[in-house]
Every structure is written in structure tokens, then in C-alpha cells.
Amino acid sequence: MKDRLTSKSSLSNFLGRPFKVIVLAIIVLAVLFPLYWLVINAFKMEQEYFARPPIMFPHHGTLQNFSEIFQKYKLPLGFMNSFLIGSLTAIFTVFFGSLAAYSLTNGFLPRRIKEVFAGWFLIQKMYPAIVIAVPVFFVISRLHLMDNIFALILMNTSFNLPLVLLLMIGFYQEVPYEVEEQSMLDGCNLWQRYACITTPMTKTGLVAVGMLTFVASWNEFLYAVILTIVRAKPLTVIIAGFITDKGLAWGPMAAMGCIVILPVIVLMWAMQKDFISGVSAGALKG
Amino acid sequence: MLISRNVKETRKDRILSWVFIMPVIIILLVTAFIPLGYGLVLSFFKYKLNMPGMKPLFIGFDNYINMFKDEMFVQSLTNNITFAILSVTIEVVVGIVVAMMLSDDSKRSRLITTILLVPMIIAPVAAGTLWRMMFDRTYGVINYLLSLIHLGPVSWLSDYHIAIFSIIFVDFWQFMPYVAVLVLSSLKAIPDSFIDAARVDGASSFDIFGKIVLPVISPVIIIVTMIRFIDAFKVFDTVFVMTQGGPGSSTEMLPTYIYRQGIKFFQVGYSSASAILFIIAMSVVAVLFNKLRTRQLRRLN
């Protein structure tokens, strides 16, 4: 289809159409080529990924790298850890976050409390997680939660709550207040209104927020590397370990990379619209 | 908004309101306020974890003073500032250009936008590993591609002067799309008729950009710049897997430095002091950006 010459396309051809085509082609290539490279390396044999010149278009593949990470690098345990950290964090964040967001929107709290939470969002956006790493390390070891995925679930819940609260307050505000009033007159208390009436109306939003949280906790690395030793290591820590202490095991490393990246890409594809609006809201409302 | 017209609040509902926010308050206390306060206290003590017999010793502001005598700290600070300024500038400039190029809302542009989302959602650790592999001096595909046009080989990650640019590049690869996506969504707010009218009046592309587009997207640009600038001081994962702060300390950033001091060398008090200083510095940055933003908003109104 030919582009109609509308004003949007004239804005889009701002620097001239040929230049635009070149720039966009380079960018698409720069995004896709590394991912292609990762995938083909995951299926190469050991002598192949060190081949000179590198093999760009392999004719045959092997699953050897995948079976190696399965046996040698504790893939099942790591996957389980990552999955549990991601999904339990999402569940806790959505549950606690929605309770608090509901209370802040429709509950009876002093106005100041709400301002405190808005402030917290800004503060957490600003301060790097690293600044509390050392004290958290102490608190977690005092609580005997070292090398326990619960510690990571707790920390990830804390990191994701501000954005979740912010988004969910928005969802609850979209529900007409008449719905609240009517159910109040029907004699529902706050919990009943939350659980049976208002929250079900925000279901799609909750799912989207849950997925954002899942992705963020699945990808988290800093606290994962500080708070785990052996049993609780998620995939991000295992993949970093390939570089720091296992030398250049590129095939298994690439295979592991595929497993870290793939679920996130699938999720993103499924919820692209919510993802973009979540990202923009996180940036722009704050 | 807290609306409570013509509805009676019952005592039960009032109590429940507090019960509802309790879990969040408890999590906040345990994972943010208590550690932060604890960190502040620790920063005034000489406390090393790897000497079990040693009691924390109160030393006042010595940790803070020593920091500026520590070459490693000063270097990671300068590295981090260089990294932040360069990566954010490139990301924002290219991000705006890409967003404008994708603003025609054609099928192809939407597909490219989707592709652009990929780098920003994958784990930074995975992105770092991936580029670590491609940047390898001997076996990396980048040097191979360069050799085809008779360039290189370049020691992307092991040359003292180049390594930081490789890290900047990976950050750009991951987060330029973030800028582009946000700017793109604000470009949609410009009505077609504005640009048509300007065209009819004979305005050039550059006039249109400067007089119509820029004023509309500038609030978003300020916020995005602020977010990216602050995030640039959180960079950890990519540095950790790509260079470990090396060669020497040429890519050591503040987070990796604090990590190394506190978690690896157990210099708990000293590490906490740098963390506290970090918070103060980021607050100053945030206040500055906020001033800029309010001034901008006022001018728009």
C-alpha cells in the first residue's frame, strides 16, 4: 500500500524518505540480528561457535547445549525459581497493591496518606536499589531468609508496588462512583465492595499489571545475585555465572539466554498495548 | 480522589480502610524505611564484616571524608557521570528522530514499534551476555563483520578507553526504544490539521519541528530525560556481565562500586556512606529536573 501524503507522513519523512528508510532498516537489523545470533549459537556445536569465520547460516542444529544446561547448570531449578519469583511476586503485588489502591481511592483515609504514597512512588523511582543493598543484606540474614526465594519475592514486591499502586488507583477511578454508592446503600461493607463489585470490573487492568510485575521480577538481577547462594538462584544469576566463573561456554550460555528471553517476548507479544500504556503511565504520571 | 459525598462512612469501613493498606505499609517498612535508616546509621561506623571480632566503631563523618580521597570512588563517579551524559544524550536525540519517523501510523511503523519493544523488555543481564558474546575480540561476530570491510579487530571490552563506549552502546541498544516509544505516544497528540495548516502557510520541516512538534513533546522529553538520567546511575547488570568494572576500573560505576565495597569486600560502613551520598546527589538532580519541568509547564500554560 502506498502511503497517503497526509501530514503525519510528512512529519515522518522529516529528514527525507530515503534517509528514513535507511535509519529504520539499520535499527530493525540492530535489534533483530543479535537475537538471531543468540538463537543460532544456542543450536551450534562446540567446535562451531568458535569457528572462524563464524557460521552465519547454520545448516543443521543440535540440542546438545540445551541438554547440557539441563544437566550441568541446574536449568530446572533455576527456571522453577525464576518462575516462582515472577508469579508469586505478581500475585502478592496485585493483591496487596489492589487492596491499598482501592482503599486509597474509595476508602476512608486521611488525604495526607495518599500524598505520602504518591511521594513514595517518586522516591523509589529516584533511588537506585543498590543504596539499600547492604542493609537489606543484613535484614534478610537476620530473618534467616538468605538463599530463600521468599526474600526475593519480598524485595521484588516492594520494588513493583509503587508503579502498581499508581496504575491501579487509575483503574479504580475509572469505575463510576455510582456503583460504589449503590452497593453501599445495599449494605455491602468495604471488603465486599472491593472483592465482589469493584475489583472484578478492573480485571483486564489487573492482569496487565500482574504481567508487567512478572516480567520485572523475572528479569531482576541485583538482589538475586546478592541474596542467593545456591538453592534459590534464578536464571538471571545462572546466566551471569557463565561469564564470571565458567569461562567461555558460549553454546550453553546462548541456550540459557534464549530461555531467559523467550517467555518475556511471548508475554510482551500477548499484551503489547497494555505494556506500552503501562510504560507510558509509569513515566508520565509520576 | 477521595470522594465521600452523601454516603455515610461506617466505623467498620473506616477500620477496613486501614486494614487494606496495612500490608503495603509493612512491606514498605521492612524493605525500604528500616534498611534506609539502618544504612544511615551504619554510614557513621567503621564496620567490617570479614573481621568477626571487630565491633562497629563510631567514626562520625570519616567514611564520607575518606570517600573523596579514594581514587576508585572518584573514578567510578566520573565514569558514571560520563556514562549518564553520553548515553542519555544519544538515546534522547536518536529516540526523537526515530519516534518522528514512526509517527505516520502505517502498518509498517507499527510493526517496527513492536520490534523496538524487544530490547527494552529482555533482562539487562541477558542483553549484556548477548553483547558480551558479540563483542568478543577473537570470536565475536562484530569484529568479524568489521574484518569484512578491513577494519579492526577492536578490543571492545578489554581496551581501557573503549570499554565504556561499549557499555554505552548496549545501554543505547536497550533504552533508545524506550525514549522513542514514549515520544511517539506524545506525537500522536498533535492534530493533523496543525501541520497541514503550517504546510499551507509554507513552513519548512524545520519550522514545523521547532514551532509545533518540539513544544508539544518537550514536557515528555524532559521527563524521559530525567528518568533515563536517573536510571543511568542505576546501571549494574550490564556492567556486571560485560566488564565487571574493568579493565582496571575504567567501567566501574557507582552501583558496581557500592556492591563491590559492601558485598564483596564487606566494608559495610564505608559502602553505606557512599550509598547515602548517592541518595543526596540523586535528590539534588531530581529537584533540578522538577524545577525545569514546572517552569516548562508554566510556559506552556
Coordinates of C-alpha atoms in Angstrom, one line a residue:
Chain A
M1 CA 0.0 0.0 0.0
K2 CA 1.3 3.4 -0.8
D3 CA 1.5 5.9 2.0
R4 CA -1.0 8.6 1.6
L5 CA 0.5 12.0 1.7
T6 CA -1.0 13.1 5.0
S7 CA 0.5 15.4 7.5
K8 CA 1.6 12.5 9.7
S9 CA 3.6 11.0 6.9
S10 CA 5.2 14.4 6.1
L11 CA 6.2 14.5 9.8
S12 CA 7.5 11.0 9.4
N13 CA 9.6 11.9 6.3
F14 CA 11.0 14.9 8.1
L15 CA 14.6 14.1 7.1
G16 CA 13.7 12.8 3.7
R17 CA 12.3 9.5 2.8
P18 CA 15.5 7.7 1.7
F19 CA 17.2 8.6 5.0
K20 CA 14.3 7.4 7.0
V21 CA 14.3 4.0 5.2
I22 CA 18.0 3.6 5.9
V23 CA 17.8 4.6 9.5
L24 CA 14.8 2.3 10.2
A25 CA 16.4 -0.6 8.4
I26 CA 19.6 -0.2 10.4
I27 CA 17.6 -0.1 13.6
V28 CA 15.5 -3.1 12.9
L29 CA 18.6 -5.0 11.9
A30 CA 20.4 -3.9 15.0
V31 CA 17.6 -5.2 17.1
L32 CA 17.0 -8.5 15.3
F33 CA 20.5 -9.6 14.4
P34 CA 21.7 -10.0 18.0
L35 CA 18.6 -12.1 18.8
Y36 CA 19.1 -14.2 15.7
W37 CA 22.8 -14.6 16.7
L38 CA 21.8 -15.8 20.1
V39 CA 19.4 -18.3 18.8
I40 CA 21.7 -19.9 16.2
N41 CA 24.5 -20.1 18.7
A42 CA 22.3 -22.0 21.1
F43 CA 21.9 -24.7 18.4
K44 CA 25.6 -24.8 17.4
M45 CA 28.1 -27.5 18.3
E46 CA 31.0 -26.6 20.5
Q47 CA 33.5 -26.5 17.6
E48 CA 31.1 -24.4 15.6
Y49 CA 30.6 -21.4 17.9
F50 CA 34.4 -20.9 17.9
A51 CA 34.6 -21.3 14.1
R52 CA 36.5 -18.6 12.2
P53 CA 34.9 -17.2 10.2
P54 CA 31.7 -17.5 12.3
I55 CA 28.9 -19.6 10.8
M56 CA 26.2 -17.2 10.0
F57 CA 23.6 -19.6 8.5
P58 CA 23.9 -23.0 10.1
H59 CA 22.5 -25.9 8.1
H60 CA 22.0 -28.2 11.0
G61 CA 21.3 -27.8 14.7
T62 CA 22.0 -29.7 17.9
L63 CA 20.2 -29.8 21.1
Q64 CA 23.4 -30.6 22.9
N65 CA 23.6 -27.2 24.6
F66 CA 20.1 -27.4 26.0
S67 CA 20.7 -30.9 27.4
E68 CA 24.0 -29.6 28.9
I69 CA 22.3 -26.7 30.7
F70 CA 19.6 -29.1 31.8
Q71 CA 22.1 -31.4 33.5
K72 CA 25.1 -29.3 34.4
Y73 CA 23.8 -25.9 35.0
K74 CA 20.6 -26.7 37.0
L75 CA 18.2 -25.3 34.5
P76 CA 15.1 -26.9 36.0
L77 CA 15.8 -25.5 39.5
G78 CA 16.7 -22.0 38.1
F79 CA 13.6 -22.0 35.9
M80 CA 11.5 -23.0 38.8
N81 CA 13.0 -20.3 41.0
S82 CA 12.5 -17.6 38.3
F83 CA 9.0 -18.7 37.6
L84 CA 8.0 -18.8 41.3
I85 CA 9.7 -15.4 42.0
G86 CA 7.9 -13.9 39.0
S87 CA 4.4 -15.4 39.5
L88 CA 4.3 -15.1 43.3
T89 CA 5.6 -11.5 43.2
A90 CA 2.9 -10.8 40.6
I91 CA 0.2 -12.3 42.8
F92 CA 1.3 -10.6 46.0
T93 CA 1.8 -7.3 44.3
V94 CA -1.5 -7.3 42.6
F95 CA -3.3 -8.5 45.7
F96 CA -1.7 -6.1 48.2
G97 CA -1.5 -3.3 45.6
S98 CA -5.1 -3.5 44.7
L99 CA -6.2 -3.6 48.3
A100 CA -4.2 -0.5 49.0
A101 CA -5.2 1.2 45.8
Y102 CA -8.8 0.5 46.5
S103 CA -8.6 1.9 50.0
L104 CA -6.8 5.0 48.7
T105 CA -9.4 5.6 46.1
N106 CA -12.7 4.6 47.8
G107 CA -11.8 4.0 51.4
F108 CA -11.9 6.5 54.2
L109 CA -8.4 7.6 54.8
P110 CA -6.9 11.0 55.6
R111 CA -5.9 12.8 52.4
R112 CA -2.4 13.0 53.6
I113 CA -1.9 9.3 53.4
K114 CA -2.5 9.4 49.7
E115 CA 0.1 12.1 49.3
V116 CA 2.6 10.0 51.2
F117 CA 2.1 7.2 48.7
A118 CA 2.5 9.5 45.7
G119 CA 5.7 10.7 47.2
W120 CA 6.9 7.2 47.7
F121 CA 6.5 6.5 44.1
L122 CA 8.8 9.4 43.2
I123 CA 11.3 8.4 45.8
Q124 CA 11.5 4.9 44.6
K125 CA 11.9 5.9 41.0
M126 CA 14.8 8.1 42.0
Y127 CA 16.9 6.0 44.4
P128 CA 18.8 3.1 42.9
A129 CA 18.0 -0.2 44.6
I130 CA 21.7 -0.6 45.3
V131 CA 21.7 2.1 48.0
I132 CA 19.8 -0.2 50.4
A133 CA 21.5 -3.4 49.3
V134 CA 23.9 -3.7 52.2
P135 CA 21.3 -3.0 55.0
V136 CA 18.8 -5.3 53.2
F137 CA 21.5 -8.0 53.2
F138 CA 21.7 -7.7 57.0
V139 CA 17.9 -7.6 57.5
I140 CA 17.5 -10.7 55.3
S141 CA 20.2 -12.6 57.0
R142 CA 18.7 -11.7 60.4
L143 CA 15.4 -13.0 59.3
H144 CA 17.2 -16.2 58.1
L145 CA 15.9 -15.7 54.6
M146 CA 19.3 -15.9 52.8
D147 CA 19.2 -18.1 49.7
N148 CA 15.4 -18.4 50.0
I149 CA 13.2 -17.3 47.2
F150 CA 10.8 -15.7 49.6
A151 CA 13.4 -13.0 50.3
L152 CA 13.4 -12.2 46.6
I153 CA 9.7 -12.3 46.4
L154 CA 9.5 -9.8 49.2
M155 CA 12.1 -7.4 47.6
N156 CA 10.5 -7.6 44.2
T157 CA 7.1 -6.9 45.6
S158 CA 8.5 -3.8 47.2
F159 CA 10.1 -2.6 44.0
N160 CA 7.0 -3.1 41.9
L161 CA 4.3 -1.9 44.4
P162 CA 4.7 1.9 43.6
L163 CA 4.0 1.5 39.9
V164 CA 1.2 -1.0 40.5
L165 CA -0.4 1.3 43.1
L166 CA -0.2 4.2 40.7
L167 CA -1.8 2.3 37.8
M168 CA -4.4 0.7 40.0
I169 CA -5.6 3.9 41.5
G170 CA -6.2 4.9 37.9
F171 CA -8.3 1.8 37.2
Y172 CA -10.4 2.3 40.3
Q173 CA -11.0 5.9 39.5
E174 CA -12.5 4.8 36.2
V175 CA -15.2 2.8 37.8
P176 CA -18.2 5.2 38.2
Y177 CA -18.7 6.2 41.8
E178 CA -22.5 5.4 41.5
V179 CA -21.5 1.7 41.5
E180 CA -19.8 2.3 44.9
E181 CA -22.7 4.3 46.2
Q182 CA -25.3 1.8 45.1
S183 CA -23.6 -1.2 46.7
M184 CA -23.0 0.9 49.8
L185 CA -26.7 1.5 50.1
D186 CA -27.3 -2.2 49.6
G187 CA -25.3 -2.7 52.8
C188 CA -22.0 -4.1 51.4
N189 CA -19.0 -3.3 53.6
L190 CA -15.7 -2.1 52.2
W191 CA -14.3 -5.6 51.7
Q192 CA -17.4 -6.9 49.9
R193 CA -17.4 -3.9 47.6
Y194 CA -13.7 -4.4 46.9
A195 CA -13.9 -8.2 46.3
C196 CA -17.3 -8.7 44.7
I197 CA -18.1 -5.5 42.9
T198 CA -15.3 -3.1 42.0
T199 CA -12.3 -5.2 41.5
P200 CA -14.0 -7.6 39.1
M201 CA -14.7 -4.6 36.9
T202 CA -11.0 -3.8 36.6
K203 CA -9.9 -7.3 35.8
T204 CA -8.2 -6.7 32.5
G205 CA -6.1 -3.9 34.1
L206 CA -5.1 -6.2 36.9
V207 CA -4.0 -8.9 34.6
A208 CA -1.8 -6.4 32.6
V209 CA -0.3 -5.1 35.8
G210 CA 0.4 -8.6 37.0
M211 CA 2.2 -9.4 33.8
L212 CA 4.3 -6.3 34.0
T213 CA 5.3 -7.3 37.5
F214 CA 6.1 -10.8 36.4
V215 CA 8.4 -9.6 33.7
A216 CA 10.2 -7.1 36.0
S217 CA 10.8 -9.8 38.7
W218 CA 11.8 -12.4 36.1
N219 CA 14.4 -10.0 34.8
E220 CA 15.6 -8.7 38.2
F221 CA 19.3 -9.4 38.9
L222 CA 20.9 -7.2 41.5
Y223 CA 19.1 -8.5 44.5
A224 CA 19.0 -12.0 43.1
V225 CA 22.8 -12.1 43.0
I226 CA 23.1 -10.6 46.5
L227 CA 20.5 -12.7 48.3
T228 CA 21.0 -16.1 46.8
I229 CA 23.8 -18.7 47.2
V230 CA 22.8 -22.0 45.6
R231 CA 19.3 -23.2 46.1
A232 CA 17.4 -20.0 45.3
K233 CA 19.4 -18.9 42.2
P234 CA 17.1 -17.7 39.4
L235 CA 18.0 -17.8 35.7
T236 CA 19.4 -14.3 35.6
V237 CA 22.1 -15.3 38.2
I238 CA 22.9 -18.5 36.5
I239 CA 23.4 -16.8 33.1
A240 CA 25.7 -14.2 34.6
G241 CA 27.6 -17.0 36.2
F242 CA 28.6 -18.3 32.7
I243 CA 30.7 -15.2 32.2
T244 CA 32.1 -14.7 35.7
D245 CA 33.2 -18.2 36.6
K246 CA 32.7 -20.7 33.8
G247 CA 34.9 -19.3 31.1
L248 CA 33.6 -19.2 27.6
A249 CA 30.9 -21.9 27.4
W250 CA 29.1 -20.0 24.7
G251 CA 26.8 -22.7 23.5
P252 CA 25.2 -23.3 26.8
M253 CA 25.3 -19.6 27.6
A254 CA 23.3 -18.8 24.4
A255 CA 20.9 -21.6 25.1
M256 CA 20.3 -20.2 28.6
G257 CA 19.9 -16.7 27.1
C258 CA 17.1 -18.0 24.9
I259 CA 15.3 -19.4 27.9
V260 CA 15.6 -16.2 29.9
I261 CA 14.4 -14.1 27.0
L262 CA 11.7 -16.2 25.3
P263 CA 9.0 -16.2 28.0
V264 CA 9.2 -12.4 28.2
I265 CA 8.9 -11.9 24.5
V266 CA 5.9 -14.2 24.4
L267 CA 4.2 -12.3 27.2
M268 CA 5.0 -9.0 25.6
W269 CA 3.5 -10.0 22.3
A270 CA 0.4 -11.1 24.1
M271 CA -0.1 -7.8 25.9
Q272 CA 1.6 -5.2 23.7
K273 CA -0.9 -2.4 24.1
D274 CA -1.1 -2.7 27.9
F275 CA 2.6 -2.8 28.0
I276 CA 3.1 0.4 26.1
S277 CA 0.4 2.2 28.2
G278 CA 1.9 0.8 31.4
V279 CA 5.3 2.1 30.5
S280 CA 4.0 5.5 29.5
A281 CA 1.8 5.8 32.6
G282 CA 4.8 4.9 34.8
A283 CA 6.8 7.6 33.2
L284 CA 4.3 10.3 32.7
K285 CA 2.1 10.2 35.7
G286 CA 4.9 10.1 38.1
Chain B
M1 CA -9.8 11.3 44.5
L2 CA -11.2 10.8 47.9
I3 CA -14.9 11.3 47.3
S4 CA -17.4 10.8 50.1
R5 CA -20.4 12.9 49.4
N6 CA -23.8 11.8 50.6
V7 CA -22.5 8.4 51.7
K8 CA -22.3 7.6 55.4
E9 CA -18.9 6.2 56.4
T10 CA -19.4 3.4 58.9
R11 CA -16.9 2.6 61.6
K12 CA -16.3 -0.8 60.1
D13 CA -15.4 0.7 56.7
R14 CA -13.0 3.1 58.4
I15 CA -11.2 0.3 60.1
L16 CA -11.2 -1.8 56.9
S17 CA -9.6 1.1 55.0
W18 CA -6.7 1.0 57.3
V19 CA -6.5 -2.8 57.2
F20 CA -6.4 -2.6 53.4
I21 CA -3.2 -0.5 53.3
M22 CA -1.5 -2.3 56.2
P23 CA 0.3 -5.0 54.1
V24 CA 1.8 -2.3 51.8
I25 CA 2.9 -0.2 54.8
I26 CA 4.5 -3.2 56.4
I27 CA 6.4 -4.2 53.2
L28 CA 7.5 -0.6 52.8
L29 CA 8.8 -0.5 56.4
V30 CA 10.7 -3.8 56.2
T31 CA 12.2 -3.4 52.7
A32 CA 12.7 0.4 52.5
F33 CA 12.5 2.5 55.6
I34 CA 14.2 0.2 58.1
P35 CA 17.1 -0.6 55.7
L36 CA 17.4 3.1 54.8
G37 CA 17.6 4.1 58.4
Y38 CA 20.0 1.3 59.2
G39 CA 22.2 2.3 56.3
L40 CA 22.3 5.9 57.5
V41 CA 23.4 4.7 61.0
L42 CA 26.0 2.3 59.5
S43 CA 27.5 5.1 57.5
F44 CA 28.9 6.7 60.6
F45 CA 30.6 3.5 61.8
K46 CA 33.8 1.7 60.9
Y47 CA 32.4 -1.8 60.4
K48 CA 33.9 -4.7 58.5
L49 CA 32.0 -7.9 58.2
N50 CA 35.0 -10.0 57.5
M51 CA 36.5 -9.4 60.9
P52 CA 34.1 -11.2 63.3
G53 CA 35.7 -9.9 66.4
M54 CA 35.5 -6.3 65.4
K55 CA 32.8 -4.3 67.0
P56 CA 31.3 -1.4 64.9
L57 CA 33.3 1.7 65.8
F58 CA 31.7 5.1 65.7
I59 CA 33.8 7.4 63.5
G60 CA 31.5 10.2 62.6
F61 CA 31.9 11.6 59.1
D62 CA 35.2 9.8 58.4
N63 CA 33.6 7.4 55.9
Y64 CA 32.3 10.4 53.9
I65 CA 35.7 12.2 54.0
N66 CA 37.6 9.1 53.1
M67 CA 35.5 8.6 50.0
F68 CA 36.8 11.6 48.3
K69 CA 40.3 10.5 49.0
D70 CA 39.6 7.2 47.4
E71 CA 40.6 7.2 43.8
M72 CA 38.3 4.3 42.9
F73 CA 35.3 6.2 44.2
V74 CA 36.2 9.3 42.3
Q75 CA 36.8 7.3 39.2
S76 CA 33.5 5.4 39.4
L77 CA 31.8 8.7 40.0
T78 CA 33.4 10.3 36.9
N79 CA 32.8 7.2 34.8
N80 CA 29.1 7.2 35.9
I81 CA 28.7 10.8 35.0
T82 CA 30.3 10.3 31.6
F83 CA 28.2 7.3 31.0
A84 CA 25.0 9.1 32.0
I85 CA 25.6 12.2 29.9
L86 CA 26.6 10.4 26.8
S87 CA 24.1 7.6 26.9
V88 CA 21.2 9.8 27.7
T89 CA 22.0 12.4 25.1
I90 CA 22.4 9.8 22.3
E91 CA 19.3 8.0 23.4
V92 CA 17.1 11.1 23.6
V93 CA 18.3 12.6 20.2
V94 CA 18.0 9.3 18.3
G95 CA 14.9 8.4 20.1
I96 CA 13.2 11.6 19.0
V97 CA 14.3 11.1 15.4
V98 CA 13.0 7.5 15.4
A99 CA 9.8 8.5 17.0
M100 CA 9.1 11.1 14.3
M101 CA 9.9 8.6 11.6
L102 CA 7.4 6.1 13.1
S103 CA 4.7 8.8 13.5
D104 CA 2.9 8.1 10.2
D105 CA 0.9 5.3 11.9
S106 CA 1.3 3.0 8.9
K107 CA 1.3 -0.8 9.3
R108 CA 5.0 -0.9 8.8
S109 CA 5.6 1.7 11.5
R110 CA 3.5 -0.3 14.0
L111 CA 5.4 -3.4 13.2
I112 CA 8.7 -1.7 13.8
T113 CA 7.4 -0.2 17.1
T114 CA 6.7 -3.8 18.2
I115 CA 10.1 -4.9 17.2
L116 CA 11.6 -2.0 19.1
L117 CA 9.9 -3.1 22.3
V118 CA 12.0 -6.3 22.4
P119 CA 15.4 -4.9 23.7
M120 CA 13.7 -2.9 26.5
I121 CA 11.9 -5.8 27.9
I122 CA 14.5 -8.5 27.9
A123 CA 16.6 -8.9 31.1
P124 CA 19.5 -6.5 31.1
V125 CA 21.6 -9.4 32.2
A126 CA 20.7 -11.3 29.1
A127 CA 21.3 -8.3 26.9
G128 CA 24.7 -7.9 28.5
T129 CA 25.6 -11.5 28.0
L130 CA 24.5 -11.4 24.4
W131 CA 26.6 -8.4 23.6
R132 CA 29.5 -9.8 25.6
M133 CA 29.4 -12.7 23.2
M134 CA 29.2 -10.5 20.1
F135 CA 31.9 -8.0 21.3
D136 CA 34.4 -10.8 22.0
R137 CA 37.8 -9.8 20.5
T138 CA 38.7 -13.1 18.9
Y139 CA 35.4 -14.9 18.3
G140 CA 32.9 -12.1 18.3
V141 CA 30.8 -11.5 15.3
I142 CA 31.2 -7.8 15.4
N143 CA 34.9 -8.0 14.8
Y144 CA 34.3 -10.5 12.1
L145 CA 31.9 -8.2 10.3
L146 CA 34.4 -5.3 10.6
S147 CA 37.1 -7.5 9.2
L148 CA 35.0 -7.9 6.0
I149 CA 35.5 -4.2 5.4
H150 CA 39.1 -4.4 6.5
L151 CA 38.7 -2.8 9.9
G152 CA 39.7 -3.9 13.4
P153 CA 40.0 -6.1 15.3
V154 CA 38.9 -3.9 18.2
S155 CA 39.1 -4.9 21.8
W156 CA 35.6 -3.7 22.6
L157 CA 35.6 -4.8 26.2
S158 CA 39.2 -5.1 27.2
D159 CA 40.6 -1.7 26.0
Y160 CA 40.8 0.8 28.7
H161 CA 39.5 3.6 26.5
I162 CA 36.9 1.7 24.5
A163 CA 35.1 -0.4 27.1
I164 CA 32.9 2.3 28.5
F165 CA 31.7 3.1 25.0
S166 CA 30.7 -0.5 24.5
I167 CA 28.6 -0.3 27.7
I168 CA 27.1 3.0 26.5
F169 CA 26.2 1.3 23.2
V170 CA 24.5 -1.6 24.9
D171 CA 22.5 0.8 27.1
F172 CA 21.6 2.7 23.9
W173 CA 20.5 -0.5 22.3
Q174 CA 18.2 -1.3 25.2
F175 CA 16.8 2.0 26.0
M176 CA 16.7 4.2 22.9
P177 CA 13.4 2.4 22.1
Y178 CA 12.0 3.4 25.5
V179 CA 12.6 7.1 24.6
A180 CA 11.2 6.5 21.1
V181 CA 8.0 4.7 22.3
L182 CA 7.2 7.5 24.8
V183 CA 7.9 10.3 22.4
L184 CA 5.8 8.5 19.8
S185 CA 2.8 8.4 22.1
S186 CA 3.1 12.1 22.7
L187 CA 3.4 12.9 19.0
K188 CA 0.0 11.3 18.5
A189 CA -1.4 14.3 20.4
I190 CA -0.5 16.7 17.6
P191 CA -3.6 17.2 15.4
D192 CA -3.0 16.7 11.7
S193 CA -4.7 20.0 10.9
F194 CA -1.9 21.9 12.7
I195 CA 0.7 20.5 10.4
D196 CA -1.5 20.8 7.3
A197 CA -2.1 24.5 8.1
A198 CA 1.5 25.1 8.7
R199 CA 2.4 23.5 5.3
V200 CA -0.2 25.6 3.5
D201 CA 1.4 28.7 5.1
G202 CA 4.7 27.5 3.5
A203 CA 6.5 26.4 6.7
S204 CA 9.6 24.2 6.2
S205 CA 10.1 20.9 8.0
F206 CA 12.4 22.5 10.4
D207 CA 9.9 25.3 11.3
I208 CA 7.3 22.6 11.9
F209 CA 9.7 20.7 14.1
G210 CA 10.8 23.7 16.1
K211 CA 7.5 25.6 16.4
I212 CA 4.9 22.8 16.5
V213 CA 6.4 19.4 17.4
L214 CA 9.0 20.4 19.9
P215 CA 6.7 22.5 22.2
V216 CA 4.2 19.6 22.3
I217 CA 6.7 16.9 23.0
S218 CA 9.1 18.9 25.3
P219 CA 7.3 18.0 28.6
V220 CA 7.7 14.3 27.7
I221 CA 11.3 14.9 26.7
I222 CA 12.1 16.5 30.0
I223 CA 10.5 13.6 31.9
V224 CA 12.1 10.9 29.8
T225 CA 15.5 12.6 30.1
M226 CA 15.1 12.7 33.8
I227 CA 14.1 9.1 34.1
R228 CA 16.9 7.9 31.8
F229 CA 19.4 10.1 33.6
I230 CA 18.5 8.7 37.0
D231 CA 18.4 5.2 35.6
A232 CA 21.9 5.7 34.2
F233 CA 23.0 5.9 37.8
K234 CA 21.4 2.5 38.5
V235 CA 23.4 0.7 35.8
F236 CA 24.6 -2.6 37.2
D237 CA 23.5 -5.7 35.3
T238 CA 25.2 -4.9 32.0
V239 CA 28.4 -3.8 33.6
F240 CA 28.5 -6.8 35.8
V241 CA 28.3 -9.3 33.0
M242 CA 30.2 -7.3 30.3
T243 CA 33.3 -5.9 32.0
Q244 CA 33.0 -6.4 35.8
G245 CA 34.0 -2.8 36.0
G246 CA 37.3 -3.4 34.2
P247 CA 39.7 -3.2 32.5
G248 CA 41.3 -1.6 35.5
S249 CA 38.4 0.4 36.8
S250 CA 37.6 2.1 33.5
T251 CA 33.9 1.0 33.6
E252 CA 33.4 1.0 37.3
M253 CA 30.1 2.8 38.0
L254 CA 28.6 3.9 41.4
P255 CA 26.3 0.8 41.8
T256 CA 29.1 -1.7 41.0
Y257 CA 31.4 0.2 43.3
I258 CA 29.0 0.2 46.2
Y259 CA 28.3 -3.5 45.5
R260 CA 32.0 -4.4 45.5
Q261 CA 32.8 -2.4 48.6
G262 CA 29.8 -3.6 50.6
I263 CA 29.0 -7.1 49.4
K264 CA 32.4 -8.3 48.2
F265 CA 34.9 -6.5 50.5
F266 CA 32.5 -6.3 53.5
Q267 CA 33.3 -2.6 54.0
V268 CA 29.8 -2.1 55.4
G269 CA 30.1 1.3 56.9
Y270 CA 32.1 2.8 54.0
S271 CA 29.7 1.3 51.4
S272 CA 26.7 2.6 53.3
A273 CA 28.2 6.1 53.3
S274 CA 28.6 6.1 49.6
A275 CA 25.0 4.9 49.3
I276 CA 23.8 7.8 51.4
L277 CA 25.8 10.3 49.5
F278 CA 24.4 8.8 46.3
I279 CA 20.8 9.4 47.6
I280 CA 21.7 13.0 48.4
A281 CA 23.1 13.6 44.9
M282 CA 20.1 12.0 43.2
S283 CA 17.8 14.2 45.3
V284 CA 19.6 17.3 44.0
V285 CA 19.3 16.0 40.4
A286 CA 15.6 15.3 40.9
V287 CA 14.9 18.8 42.4
L288 CA 16.7 20.4 39.5
F289 CA 14.7 18.5 36.9
N290 CA 11.5 19.2 38.8
K291 CA 12.3 22.9 38.6
L292 CA 12.9 22.6 34.9
R293 CA 9.6 20.8 34.5
T294 CA 7.5 23.2 36.4
R295 CA 9.0 26.1 34.5
Q296 CA 8.2 24.3 31.3
L297 CA 4.6 23.6 32.3
R298 CA 4.1 27.2 33.3
R299 CA 5.4 28.4 30.0
L300 CA 3.0 26.1 28.2
N301 CA 0.1 27.5 30.1

